[in-house]
Amino acid sequence: MVEFVDIALLVLLGITAFSIIRQKNLFAAVMMAGIYSLLSAALFVVMDAVDVAFTEAAVGAGISTILMLGTLALVGHSEHQPQHRPILPLFVVILTGAVLVYGTLDIPPFGDASNPVHHHVAPHYLEESEHEIGIPNVVTSVLASYRGYDTMGETTVIFAALVGVLLLLSLGPRPGRVASNGRATTTVRERDKAVSEEGMEEAQGDTLQVSDEENTLEDTNG
Amino acid sequence: MTALGLFNYWAVIFLMMVGFYTLIARGNLVKKIIGLNIFQTSVFILYITMGKIAGGTAPIFVKGGEDVSYSNPIPHVLILTAIVVGVATSAVGLSLVIRIKEAFGTIEEDEIQDESL
């Protein structure tokens, strides 16, 4: 039974991924990516990784989709037809795939308890963590205690990413000010002034754009 | 479950190559980031597949279950970290896309190249 669910989910994942490539409307592609994340969360449940499943469902299907939709609201949602023929990328991809398939041929069989991956520290965690840490969920014990430095590094990465996003979005002109020739027209001085005036409104650029449109509507009406 | 053999790994490779293709063949920057996410999720599936033990259950202790076999918790922990870091990196990527749109007025790779000549 588990095999059938596993195969069905993997086939659905393949179909979804393929239709993401074919899809020209980016809104549809983003929603497909959300479906893809949710399907992979279901696959993680089948594979006994329940903690990973709910993180993927919340973060992968939820937050990423919201971030992408927010981006699309600012940058537009139609993808142009690629001008060059995709023969070279297709060749590279098929070659890489063939090499990887060759690499799987001597991988230990799926689901075997005697695989090398199950023989290092994993038995220790499974046998001792209940006494050493006192939490029934082994994943939590490993995440927060045995490999606590990993989690600390992770928070450092998230902090760096947050700083990066804030710096990228809070400098420079507002999206509505892109000139018709494609270049931003504001000078550095104007830009600095704009930043000091607007500050963090940049992050909510989509609502900002809507209100701009409303303003212009009112202007034309008046 | 052992009857599956290598099917999971091949499915992972297929998904990985679909993501890779989107990343290198498509000119739209948002599409590239979606491709990167597909690639990333396929790596997650690869790790979780390695941790699975046939007939095992989730690594949460069952009361009185002495002969229960649990799946390997280590890949789960690694992938938990990777998911969160993945979202952080795509957030940075998406804000770069927004900045590129502001500077060039387009997010298509070939148009950006024409623009910067």
mmCIF file of C-alpha atoms in Angstrom:
data_model
loop_
_atom_site.group_PDB
_atom_site.id
_atom_site.type_symbol
_atom_site.label_atom_id
_atom_site.label_comp_id
_atom_site.label_asym_id
_atom_site.label_seq_id
_atom_site.Cartn_x
_atom_site.Cartn_y
_atom_site.Cartn_z
ATOM 1 C CA MET A 1 0.000 0.000 0.000
ATOM 2 C CA VAL A 2 2.737 2.423 1.027
ATOM 3 C CA GLU A 3 4.544 1.665 -2.229
ATOM 4 C CA PHE A 4 1.520 2.692 -4.274
ATOM 5 C CA VAL A 5 1.096 5.963 -2.395
ATOM 6 C CA ASP A 6 4.806 6.635 -2.797
ATOM 7 C CA ILE A 7 4.790 5.948 -6.536
ATOM 8 C CA ALA A 8 1.564 7.910 -7.072
ATOM 9 C CA LEU A 9 2.940 10.948 -5.226
ATOM 10 C CA LEU A 10 6.230 10.853 -7.124
ATOM 11 C CA VAL A 11 4.402 10.619 -10.450
ATOM 12 C CA LEU A 12 2.174 13.553 -9.478
ATOM 13 C CA LEU A 13 5.295 15.522 -8.479
ATOM 14 C CA GLY A 14 6.823 14.775 -11.872
ATOM 15 C CA ILE A 15 3.683 15.926 -13.712
ATOM 16 C CA THR A 16 3.454 19.103 -11.637
ATOM 17 C CA ALA A 17 7.130 19.942 -12.180
ATOM 18 C CA PHE A 18 6.760 19.371 -15.910
ATOM 19 C CA SER A 19 3.679 21.573 -16.147
ATOM 20 C CA ILE A 20 5.549 24.330 -14.280
ATOM 21 C CA ILE A 21 8.094 24.379 -17.131
ATOM 22 C CA ARG A 22 5.351 24.515 -19.776
ATOM 23 C CA GLN A 23 3.372 27.235 -18.009
ATOM 24 C CA LYS A 24 3.817 30.737 -19.473
ATOM 25 C CA ASN A 25 1.654 32.565 -16.926
ATOM 26 C CA LEU A 26 3.828 33.092 -13.869
ATOM 27 C CA PHE A 27 0.871 33.300 -11.454
ATOM 28 C CA ALA A 28 -0.179 29.824 -12.543
ATOM 29 C CA ALA A 29 3.436 28.634 -12.279
ATOM 30 C CA VAL A 30 3.686 29.947 -8.706
ATOM 31 C CA MET A 31 0.464 28.208 -7.707
ATOM 32 C CA MET A 32 1.794 25.016 -9.318
ATOM 33 C CA ALA A 33 4.946 25.433 -7.236
ATOM 34 C CA GLY A 34 2.714 25.606 -4.137
ATOM 35 C CA ILE A 35 1.002 22.374 -5.186
ATOM 36 C CA TYR A 36 4.431 20.848 -5.767
ATOM 37 C CA SER A 37 5.497 21.755 -2.205
ATOM 38 C CA LEU A 38 2.294 20.354 -0.731
ATOM 39 C CA LEU A 39 2.694 17.091 -2.674
ATOM 40 C CA SER A 40 6.261 16.766 -1.454
ATOM 41 C CA ALA A 41 5.010 17.366 2.117
ATOM 42 C CA ALA A 42 2.591 14.446 1.632
ATOM 43 C CA LEU A 43 5.499 12.352 0.357
ATOM 44 C CA PHE A 44 7.504 13.220 3.488
ATOM 45 C CA VAL A 45 4.639 11.908 5.656
ATOM 46 C CA VAL A 46 4.736 8.634 3.725
ATOM 47 C CA MET A 47 8.500 8.527 4.307
ATOM 48 C CA ASP A 48 8.013 8.918 8.108
ATOM 49 C CA ALA A 49 9.470 12.441 8.171
ATOM 50 C CA VAL A 50 6.525 14.144 9.859
ATOM 51 C CA ASP A 51 8.503 17.120 11.184
ATOM 52 C CA VAL A 52 9.899 17.808 7.727
ATOM 53 C CA ALA A 53 6.401 17.449 6.260
ATOM 54 C CA PHE A 54 4.805 20.145 8.345
ATOM 55 C CA THR A 55 7.759 22.473 7.916
ATOM 56 C CA GLU A 56 7.579 21.999 4.153
ATOM 57 C CA ALA A 57 3.801 22.538 4.141
ATOM 58 C CA ALA A 58 4.067 25.730 6.205
ATOM 59 C CA VAL A 59 7.280 27.198 4.811
ATOM 60 C CA GLY A 60 7.536 25.737 1.311
ATOM 61 C CA ALA A 61 3.879 25.823 0.313
ATOM 62 C CA GLY A 62 2.937 28.825 2.458
ATOM 63 C CA ILE A 63 5.658 31.420 2.907
ATOM 64 C CA SER A 64 7.488 30.840 -0.410
ATOM 65 C CA THR A 65 4.240 31.109 -2.345
ATOM 66 C CA ILE A 66 3.379 34.366 -0.596
ATOM 67 C CA LEU A 67 6.873 35.763 -1.266
ATOM 68 C CA MET A 68 6.607 34.842 -4.945
ATOM 69 C CA LEU A 69 3.101 36.277 -5.299
ATOM 70 C CA GLY A 70 4.315 39.498 -3.677
ATOM 71 C CA THR A 71 7.191 39.635 -6.160
ATOM 72 C CA LEU A 72 4.866 39.000 -9.102
ATOM 73 C CA ALA A 73 2.629 41.862 -7.989
ATOM 74 C CA LEU A 74 5.676 44.117 -8.442
ATOM 75 C CA VAL A 75 7.313 42.685 -11.549
ATOM 76 C CA GLY A 76 4.385 41.477 -13.691
ATOM 77 C CA HIS A 77 3.337 37.953 -14.487
ATOM 78 C CA SER A 78 3.869 37.146 -18.149
ATOM 79 C CA GLU A 79 6.856 35.205 -19.380
ATOM 80 C CA HIS A 80 8.202 35.823 -22.869
ATOM 81 C CA GLN A 81 8.770 33.076 -25.349
ATOM 82 C CA PRO A 82 12.480 32.155 -25.198
ATOM 83 C CA GLN A 83 14.225 33.276 -28.378
ATOM 84 C CA HIS A 84 16.979 30.695 -28.560
ATOM 85 C CA ARG A 85 16.446 26.990 -29.200
ATOM 86 C CA PRO A 86 16.677 24.929 -26.003
ATOM 87 C CA ILE A 87 18.878 22.244 -27.546
ATOM 88 C CA LEU A 88 22.090 22.974 -25.625
ATOM 89 C CA PRO A 89 20.373 23.144 -22.183
ATOM 90 C CA LEU A 90 18.429 19.977 -23.015
ATOM 91 C CA PHE A 91 21.673 18.213 -23.929
ATOM 92 C CA VAL A 92 23.371 19.365 -20.693
ATOM 93 C CA VAL A 93 20.366 18.275 -18.611
ATOM 94 C CA ILE A 94 20.073 14.835 -20.227
ATOM 95 C CA LEU A 95 23.825 14.261 -19.889
ATOM 96 C CA THR A 96 23.786 15.257 -16.192
ATOM 97 C CA GLY A 97 20.716 13.082 -15.599
ATOM 98 C CA ALA A 98 22.375 10.100 -17.261
ATOM 99 C CA VAL A 99 25.495 10.512 -15.122
ATOM 100 C CA LEU A 100 23.353 10.733 -11.970
ATOM 101 C CA VAL A 101 21.346 7.623 -12.928
ATOM 102 C CA TYR A 102 24.652 5.814 -13.463
ATOM 103 C CA GLY A 103 25.619 6.984 -9.962
ATOM 104 C CA THR A 104 22.484 5.463 -8.405
ATOM 105 C CA LEU A 105 23.193 1.992 -9.753
ATOM 106 C CA ASP A 106 25.333 0.940 -6.776
ATOM 107 C CA ILE A 107 23.335 2.857 -4.157
ATOM 108 C CA PRO A 108 22.145 0.539 -1.343
ATOM 109 C CA PRO A 109 18.508 -0.565 -1.866
ATOM 110 C CA PHE A 110 15.720 1.693 -0.655
ATOM 111 C CA GLY A 111 14.359 1.038 2.850
ATOM 112 C CA ASP A 112 16.925 -1.577 3.915
ATOM 113 C CA ALA A 113 17.706 -1.289 7.650
ATOM 114 C CA SER A 114 21.321 -2.425 7.077
ATOM 115 C CA ASN A 115 22.172 0.536 4.812
ATOM 116 C CA PRO A 116 25.359 2.382 5.849
ATOM 117 C CA VAL A 117 23.406 5.581 6.531
ATOM 118 C CA HIS A 118 21.701 3.909 9.508
ATOM 119 C CA HIS A 119 24.925 2.826 11.209
ATOM 120 C CA HIS A 120 26.743 5.848 12.516
ATOM 121 C CA VAL A 121 25.254 8.084 15.228
ATOM 122 C CA ALA A 122 21.612 7.359 14.366
ATOM 123 C CA PRO A 123 21.347 4.224 16.573
ATOM 124 C CA HIS A 124 22.803 6.202 19.488
ATOM 125 C CA TYR A 125 20.185 8.939 19.072
ATOM 126 C CA LEU A 126 17.386 6.387 18.806
ATOM 127 C CA GLU A 127 18.502 4.405 21.870
ATOM 128 C CA GLU A 128 19.820 7.052 24.236
ATOM 129 C CA SER A 129 18.099 10.352 23.499
ATOM 130 C CA GLU A 130 15.070 9.465 25.651
ATOM 131 C CA HIS A 131 17.342 9.172 28.711
ATOM 132 C CA GLU A 132 19.842 11.866 27.767
ATOM 133 C CA ILE A 133 17.426 14.572 26.601
ATOM 134 C CA GLY A 134 14.055 13.357 27.826
ATOM 135 C CA ILE A 135 11.980 14.275 24.772
ATOM 136 C CA PRO A 136 10.031 11.559 22.935
ATOM 137 C CA ASN A 137 10.559 13.194 19.531
ATOM 138 C CA VAL A 138 14.088 12.271 18.425
ATOM 139 C CA VAL A 139 14.139 14.891 15.663
ATOM 140 C CA THR A 140 13.579 17.636 18.234
ATOM 141 C CA SER A 141 16.317 16.284 20.515
ATOM 142 C CA VAL A 142 18.833 16.160 17.683
ATOM 143 C CA LEU A 143 17.819 19.548 16.271
ATOM 144 C CA ALA A 144 17.857 21.469 19.538
ATOM 145 C CA SER A 145 20.491 19.632 21.536
ATOM 146 C CA TYR A 146 22.896 17.236 19.775
ATOM 147 C CA ARG A 147 23.171 19.431 16.684
ATOM 148 C CA GLY A 148 22.291 22.731 18.328
ATOM 149 C CA TYR A 149 25.142 24.543 16.563
ATOM 150 C CA ASP A 150 23.519 23.701 13.224
ATOM 151 C CA THR A 151 20.394 25.489 14.329
ATOM 152 C CA MET A 152 22.413 28.449 15.517
ATOM 153 C CA GLY A 153 24.137 28.614 12.126
ATOM 154 C CA GLU A 154 20.722 28.432 10.492
ATOM 155 C CA THR A 155 19.475 31.443 12.441
ATOM 156 C CA THR A 156 22.642 33.310 11.426
ATOM 157 C CA VAL A 157 21.870 32.565 7.770
ATOM 158 C CA ILE A 158 18.278 33.748 8.198
ATOM 159 C CA PHE A 159 19.482 36.927 9.876
ATOM 160 C CA ALA A 160 21.935 37.583 7.027
ATOM 161 C CA ALA A 161 19.163 36.966 4.486
ATOM 162 C CA LEU A 162 16.835 39.326 6.338
ATOM 163 C CA VAL A 163 19.475 42.069 6.380
ATOM 164 C CA GLY A 164 20.100 41.467 2.679
ATOM 165 C CA VAL A 165 16.406 41.694 1.774
ATOM 166 C CA LEU A 166 15.918 44.849 3.833
ATOM 167 C CA LEU A 167 18.964 46.519 2.262
ATOM 168 C CA LEU A 168 17.917 45.537 -1.266
ATOM 169 C CA LEU A 169 14.337 46.705 -0.903
ATOM 170 C CA SER A 170 14.801 49.834 1.152
ATOM 171 C CA LEU A 171 17.376 51.496 -1.138
ATOM 172 C CA GLY A 172 16.433 53.025 -4.435
ATOM 173 C CA PRO A 173 13.333 54.354 -6.172
ATOM 174 C CA ARG A 174 9.825 53.034 -5.812
ATOM 175 C CA PRO A 175 8.683 50.495 -8.416
ATOM 176 C CA GLY A 176 6.139 52.940 -9.860
ATOM 177 C CA ARG A 177 8.951 55.285 -10.906
ATOM 178 C CA VAL A 178 10.451 53.086 -13.589
ATOM 179 C CA ALA A 179 10.567 55.213 -16.723
ATOM 180 C CA SER A 180 9.078 54.096 -20.042
ATOM 181 C CA ASN A 181 12.520 53.420 -21.537
ATOM 182 C CA GLY A 182 13.134 50.983 -18.735
ATOM 183 C CA ARG A 183 15.712 53.002 -16.852
ATOM 184 C CA ALA A 184 15.006 54.435 -13.450
ATOM 185 C CA THR A 185 14.992 58.195 -13.806
ATOM 186 C CA THR A 186 15.639 59.265 -10.243
ATOM 187 C CA THR A 187 19.083 60.564 -9.372
ATOM 188 C CA VAL A 188 20.981 59.452 -6.332
ATOM 189 C CA ARG A 189 20.001 62.569 -4.373
ATOM 190 C CA GLU A 190 16.320 62.189 -5.174
ATOM 191 C CA ARG A 191 16.581 58.559 -4.307
ATOM 192 C CA ASP A 192 18.077 59.305 -0.888
ATOM 193 C CA LYS A 193 15.312 61.795 -0.241
ATOM 194 C CA ALA A 194 12.719 59.237 -1.288
ATOM 195 C CA VAL A 195 14.228 56.652 1.036
ATOM 196 C CA SER A 196 14.162 58.950 4.027
ATOM 197 C CA GLU A 197 10.560 59.854 3.268
ATOM 198 C CA GLU A 198 9.241 56.428 2.549
ATOM 199 C CA GLY A 199 11.458 54.164 4.610
ATOM 200 C CA MET A 200 9.895 50.793 5.091
ATOM 201 C CA GLU A 201 6.862 51.329 2.878
ATOM 202 C CA GLU A 202 9.010 49.729 0.194
ATOM 203 C CA ALA A 203 8.300 46.289 1.628
ATOM 204 C CA GLN A 204 4.583 46.753 1.102
ATOM 205 C CA GLY A 205 5.118 47.899 -2.459
ATOM 206 C CA ASP A 206 2.085 46.066 -3.826
ATOM 207 C CA THR A 207 -0.414 47.927 -1.628
ATOM 208 C CA LEU A 208 1.533 51.083 -2.415
ATOM 209 C CA GLN A 209 1.124 50.545 -6.133
ATOM 210 C CA VAL A 210 -2.618 50.028 -5.740
ATOM 211 C CA SER A 211 -2.972 53.291 -3.868
ATOM 212 C CA ASP A 212 -0.927 55.042 -6.602
ATOM 213 C CA GLU A 213 -3.337 53.731 -9.196
ATOM 214 C CA GLU A 214 -6.254 54.984 -7.147
ATOM 215 C CA ASN A 215 -4.617 58.400 -6.961
ATOM 216 C CA THR A 216 -4.225 58.601 -10.728
ATOM 217 C CA LEU A 217 -7.830 57.491 -11.152
ATOM 218 C CA GLU A 218 -8.957 60.284 -8.871
ATOM 219 C CA ASP A 219 -6.752 62.730 -10.779
ATOM 220 C CA THR A 220 -8.299 61.845 -14.123
ATOM 221 C CA ASN A 221 -11.779 62.021 -12.644
ATOM 222 C CA GLY A 222 -11.107 65.468 -11.123
ATOM 223 C CA MET B 1 9.082 -1.375 0.366
ATOM 224 C CA THR B 2 12.332 -2.851 -0.917
ATOM 225 C CA ALA B 3 10.486 -3.793 -4.118
ATOM 226 C CA LEU B 4 10.716 -0.129 -5.036
ATOM 227 C CA GLY B 5 14.469 -0.499 -5.421
ATOM 228 C CA LEU B 6 15.809 2.559 -7.137
ATOM 229 C CA PHE B 7 12.526 4.081 -8.329
ATOM 230 C CA ASN B 8 12.630 6.851 -5.724
ATOM 231 C CA TYR B 9 16.154 7.841 -6.684
ATOM 232 C CA TRP B 10 15.277 7.977 -10.367
ATOM 233 C CA ALA B 11 12.169 10.044 -9.658
ATOM 234 C CA VAL B 12 14.383 12.407 -7.641
ATOM 235 C CA ILE B 13 16.808 12.675 -10.558
ATOM 236 C CA PHE B 14 13.929 13.430 -12.945
ATOM 237 C CA LEU B 15 12.632 16.228 -10.686
ATOM 238 C CA MET B 16 16.166 17.542 -10.211
ATOM 239 C CA MET B 17 16.725 17.700 -13.977
ATOM 240 C CA VAL B 18 13.367 19.436 -14.533
ATOM 241 C CA GLY B 19 14.459 22.098 -12.037
ATOM 242 C CA PHE B 20 17.921 22.324 -13.578
ATOM 243 C CA TYR B 21 16.449 22.741 -17.058
ATOM 244 C CA THR B 22 14.143 25.531 -15.869
ATOM 245 C CA LEU B 23 17.138 27.195 -14.269
ATOM 246 C CA ILE B 24 19.395 27.184 -17.341
ATOM 247 C CA ALA B 25 16.961 27.318 -20.278
ATOM 248 C CA ARG B 26 14.394 29.888 -19.148
ATOM 249 C CA GLY B 27 15.127 33.586 -19.382
ATOM 250 C CA ASN B 28 12.564 34.808 -16.876
ATOM 251 C CA LEU B 29 14.172 35.426 -13.490
ATOM 252 C CA VAL B 30 11.115 34.453 -11.401
ATOM 253 C CA LYS B 31 10.862 31.220 -13.401
ATOM 254 C CA LYS B 32 14.523 30.557 -12.638
ATOM 255 C CA ILE B 33 13.821 30.868 -8.907
ATOM 256 C CA ILE B 34 10.864 28.485 -9.207
ATOM 257 C CA GLY B 35 13.221 26.065 -10.975
ATOM 258 C CA LEU B 36 15.719 26.441 -8.157
ATOM 259 C CA ASN B 37 12.955 25.571 -5.661
ATOM 260 C CA ILE B 38 12.049 22.439 -7.641
ATOM 261 C CA PHE B 39 15.704 21.404 -7.629
ATOM 262 C CA GLN B 40 15.940 22.064 -3.900
ATOM 263 C CA THR B 41 12.846 20.025 -3.040
ATOM 264 C CA SER B 42 14.175 17.099 -5.074
ATOM 265 C CA VAL B 43 17.298 17.113 -2.902
ATOM 266 C CA PHE B 44 15.066 17.071 0.197
ATOM 267 C CA ILE B 45 13.244 14.027 -1.185
ATOM 268 C CA LEU B 46 16.602 12.342 -1.841
ATOM 269 C CA TYR B 47 17.679 12.763 1.794
ATOM 270 C CA ILE B 48 14.341 11.702 3.271
ATOM 271 C CA THR B 49 14.334 8.631 0.999
ATOM 272 C CA MET B 50 17.721 7.621 2.416
ATOM 273 C CA GLY B 51 16.401 7.870 5.985
ATOM 274 C CA LYS B 52 13.397 5.620 5.388
ATOM 275 C CA ILE B 53 13.448 2.108 6.846
ATOM 276 C CA ALA B 54 10.933 -0.383 5.431
ATOM 277 C CA GLY B 55 8.274 -1.145 8.040
ATOM 278 C CA GLY B 56 9.600 1.619 10.270
ATOM 279 C CA THR B 57 7.693 4.519 11.741
ATOM 280 C CA ALA B 58 8.337 8.204 12.470
ATOM 281 C CA PRO B 59 11.171 8.706 14.991
ATOM 282 C CA ILE B 60 8.903 9.607 17.905
ATOM 283 C CA PHE B 61 9.062 7.141 20.797
ATOM 284 C CA VAL B 62 6.014 4.949 21.258
ATOM 285 C CA LYS B 63 5.160 4.037 24.862
ATOM 286 C CA GLY B 64 5.891 0.370 25.519
ATOM 287 C CA GLY B 65 7.025 -0.197 21.957
ATOM 288 C CA GLU B 66 10.304 -2.065 22.430
ATOM 289 C CA ASP B 67 10.383 -3.797 19.059
ATOM 290 C CA VAL B 68 9.296 -0.815 16.946
ATOM 291 C CA SER B 69 11.820 0.215 14.291
ATOM 292 C CA TYR B 70 12.183 3.946 13.745
ATOM 293 C CA SER B 71 13.317 5.701 10.585
ATOM 294 C CA ASN B 72 16.639 7.529 10.701
ATOM 295 C CA PRO B 73 16.148 10.983 12.311
ATOM 296 C CA ILE B 74 19.373 12.585 11.036
ATOM 297 C CA PRO B 75 18.282 13.283 7.429
ATOM 298 C CA HIS B 76 15.088 14.785 8.855
ATOM 299 C CA VAL B 77 17.057 17.206 11.009
ATOM 300 C CA LEU B 78 19.347 18.205 8.131
ATOM 301 C CA ILE B 79 16.397 18.831 5.817
ATOM 302 C CA LEU B 80 14.502 20.849 8.426
ATOM 303 C CA THR B 81 17.457 23.227 8.465
ATOM 304 C CA ALA B 82 17.711 23.165 4.661
ATOM 305 C CA ILE B 83 14.032 24.066 4.111
ATOM 306 C CA VAL B 84 14.276 27.200 6.220
ATOM 307 C CA VAL B 85 17.594 28.246 4.688
ATOM 308 C CA GLY B 86 16.092 27.603 1.238
ATOM 309 C CA VAL B 87 13.268 30.035 1.871
ATOM 310 C CA ALA B 88 15.752 32.626 3.132
ATOM 311 C CA THR B 89 17.825 32.324 -0.057
ATOM 312 C CA SER B 90 14.802 32.537 -2.334
ATOM 313 C CA ALA B 91 13.656 35.644 -0.456
ATOM 314 C CA VAL B 92 17.023 37.280 -1.238
ATOM 315 C CA GLY B 93 16.745 36.097 -4.849
ATOM 316 C CA LEU B 94 13.248 37.529 -5.225
ATOM 317 C CA SER B 95 14.266 40.894 -3.799
ATOM 318 C CA LEU B 96 17.152 40.963 -6.290
ATOM 319 C CA VAL B 97 14.562 40.340 -9.030
ATOM 320 C CA ILE B 98 12.533 43.319 -7.766
ATOM 321 C CA ARG B 99 15.650 45.521 -7.875
ATOM 322 C CA ILE B 100 16.497 44.319 -11.387
ATOM 323 C CA LYS B 101 12.960 45.151 -12.512
ATOM 324 C CA GLU B 102 13.375 48.668 -11.092
ATOM 325 C CA ALA B 103 16.746 49.211 -12.737
ATOM 326 C CA PHE B 104 16.084 47.655 -16.171
ATOM 327 C CA GLY B 105 12.301 47.617 -16.472
ATOM 328 C CA THR B 106 12.284 43.918 -17.336
ATOM 329 C CA ILE B 107 13.012 40.552 -15.760
ATOM 330 C CA GLU B 108 13.771 38.739 -19.017
ATOM 331 C CA GLU B 109 17.418 37.782 -19.270
ATOM 332 C CA ASP B 110 17.897 38.569 -22.988
ATOM 333 C CA GLU B 111 16.274 42.012 -22.651
ATOM 334 C CA ILE B 112 18.493 42.801 -19.669
ATOM 335 C CA GLN B 113 21.512 41.903 -21.805
ATOM 336 C CA ASP B 114 20.350 44.187 -24.649
ATOM 337 C CA GLU B 115 19.702 46.924 -22.114
ATOM 338 C CA SER B 116 23.153 46.783 -20.535
ATOM 339 C CA LEU B 117 25.082 46.853 -23.847
#
